[in-house]
Amino acid sequence: MKFTAKTDGSDPAPARTPFNSSGNIITIRFNLAVATDATLAIDLAGTILHESIHAELHRLKLTNNSGPNPLPASLFNWYMQMWSFYEAINNEDFDDPLDVLNQTAADSQHNLMAFRFIDPIASGLREFDENSYPLDNYKHYVWSDGLDEYGLDAGYITDNELTRLSILSKIVRDDNHKNTCD
Amino acid sequence: MKKLLLIIIAINLLYCKGKAFDENQKVKYYPSEKYFESNGVVEIDLYNPNINFKKIYRRVNELHVNDSTPYFEITHDDTLRRIMPLRNDWGHGSSYNILGISKDSIWKENGYPITELYKLLKKHYENCGKNPQYSISAEKAWVEVELDTNATGSDLEKALLNLTNIFDKLNRTHADTLELKVGLSYFSQIPPPPPPPKDAENINIGI
Ligand SMILES: [Zn+2]
């Protein structure tokens, strides 16, 4: 896995992790026009975890769920079912095979993350924040990384719950506790 | 001969409809003029009858991927608007920086009618991180426009005209210092994927 950076004012994504089907290195590319000095450390930490999970899920797809940490079989099978489902749609919608791959990876992985990775990522952010507050105080930072629309569509979360979590997130941001990079 | 001249003038007038540009015409850029200074600016013609919303979405992202800058041109009320849509494909921005709108709705919190666009744009652009569900700063705020995949270029023109008019009204209260960034989407029209396995909720994923 490799981290790189570029500056692109026309791309609102703070980072991208393209699917690389030919090489052994998966690159996470930060966009310095969005991930700026003003970005909260907790947000940046959330982006790093989110993109790293994309990288790991790319690896699991490329290696057919091999170790060191394979997904449980039923979850991997669902991931592959979604992959085929979205690939069929994206083959209709996009000309470039690379666009099909990246869109398919994003759609299937975001569903997987919205279903099963909210708590693990929130737990990583809580640890980063030196376990200052209960887990729910960190979940807004996970959902708002592009997962909320998948969660809402699939019924894993409601608008009211997202609002509740957003209110709980304020204390993490507004307290006097300084994180590395704040 | 006179008849022929009249026909030529008529054809020219028809051809130039919607594209006419006079030197005194006011030009407005969205987000701002600096985004149009790169070499590879490419117009996407909203008046092309063979183009629909999904094709426009694809073209926008293809151009960005190839390091070009796509833009739309809309002429209305003696003002030419040049709008550069953001890249908005498989990557994603932070949800709180996005104000999602469709033809008749605003997607924020539990939803609002499009008639409340001024109020919501103001809240979004002036939020500065206060409410965690709205933009962290005016610089990072943007608007995502979703139309039916079969909507025409004219439908998109109407939506953008309404958005830019209301944004301009807000921007006047900020001495024209705000930048309107717009992205396109048809996310809500993508069918739902197969459901997760029944037992998956309790499976330990080892992290
Ligand atoms: Zn993602």
PDB file of N, CA, C and O and ligand atoms in Angstrom, chain A residues 50-51 54 110 113 145, chain B residues 92, ligand 1:
ATOM      1  N   HIS A  50     -11.075   4.754   6.264  1.00  0.00           N
ATOM      2  CA  HIS A  50     -12.024   4.426   5.196  1.00  0.00           C
ATOM      3  C   HIS A  50     -11.272   3.979   3.925  1.00  0.00           C
ATOM      4  O   HIS A  50     -11.583   2.935   3.345  1.00  0.00           O
ATOM      5  N   GLU A  51     -10.274   4.758   3.529  1.00  0.00           N
ATOM      6  CA  GLU A  51      -9.536   4.425   2.299  1.00  0.00           C
ATOM      7  C   GLU A  51      -8.702   3.148   2.481  1.00  0.00           C
ATOM      8  O   GLU A  51      -8.534   2.373   1.536  1.00  0.00           O
ATOM      9  N   HIS A  54     -10.944   0.326   1.843  1.00  0.00           N
ATOM     10  CA  HIS A  54     -11.065   0.127   0.380  1.00  0.00           C
ATOM     11  C   HIS A  54      -9.875  -0.694  -0.129  1.00  0.00           C
ATOM     12  O   HIS A  54     -10.044  -1.650  -0.888  1.00  0.00           O
ATOM     13  N   HIS A 110     -18.843   0.123  -0.437  1.00  0.00           N
ATOM     14  CA  HIS A 110     -19.568   1.060   0.439  1.00  0.00           C
ATOM     15  C   HIS A 110     -20.769   0.383   1.089  1.00  0.00           C
ATOM     16  O   HIS A 110     -21.099   0.655   2.245  1.00  0.00           O
ATOM     17  N   MET A 113     -19.273  -1.695   3.842  1.00  0.00           N
ATOM     18  CA  MET A 113     -18.835  -0.838   4.959  1.00  0.00           C
ATOM     19  C   MET A 113     -20.041  -0.319   5.747  1.00  0.00           C
ATOM     20  O   MET A 113     -20.016  -0.294   6.972  1.00  0.00           O
ATOM     21  N   ASP A 145     -18.520   9.848   5.722  1.00  0.00           N
ATOM     22  CA  ASP A 145     -17.489   9.608   4.705  1.00  0.00           C
ATOM     23  C   ASP A 145     -18.110   8.909   3.488  1.00  0.00           C
ATOM     24  O   ASP A 145     -17.569   7.925   2.965  1.00  0.00           O
TER      25      ASP A 145
ATOM     26  N   HIS B  92     -15.758  10.074  -3.363  1.00  0.00           N
ATOM     27  CA  HIS B  92     -16.883  10.748  -2.707  1.00  0.00           C
ATOM     28  C   HIS B  92     -16.385  11.833  -1.782  1.00  0.00           C
ATOM     29  O   HIS B  92     -15.363  11.685  -1.109  1.00  0.00           O
TER      30      HIS B  92
HETATM   31 ZN    ZN C   1     -15.190   5.194  -0.141  1.00  0.00          ZN
END
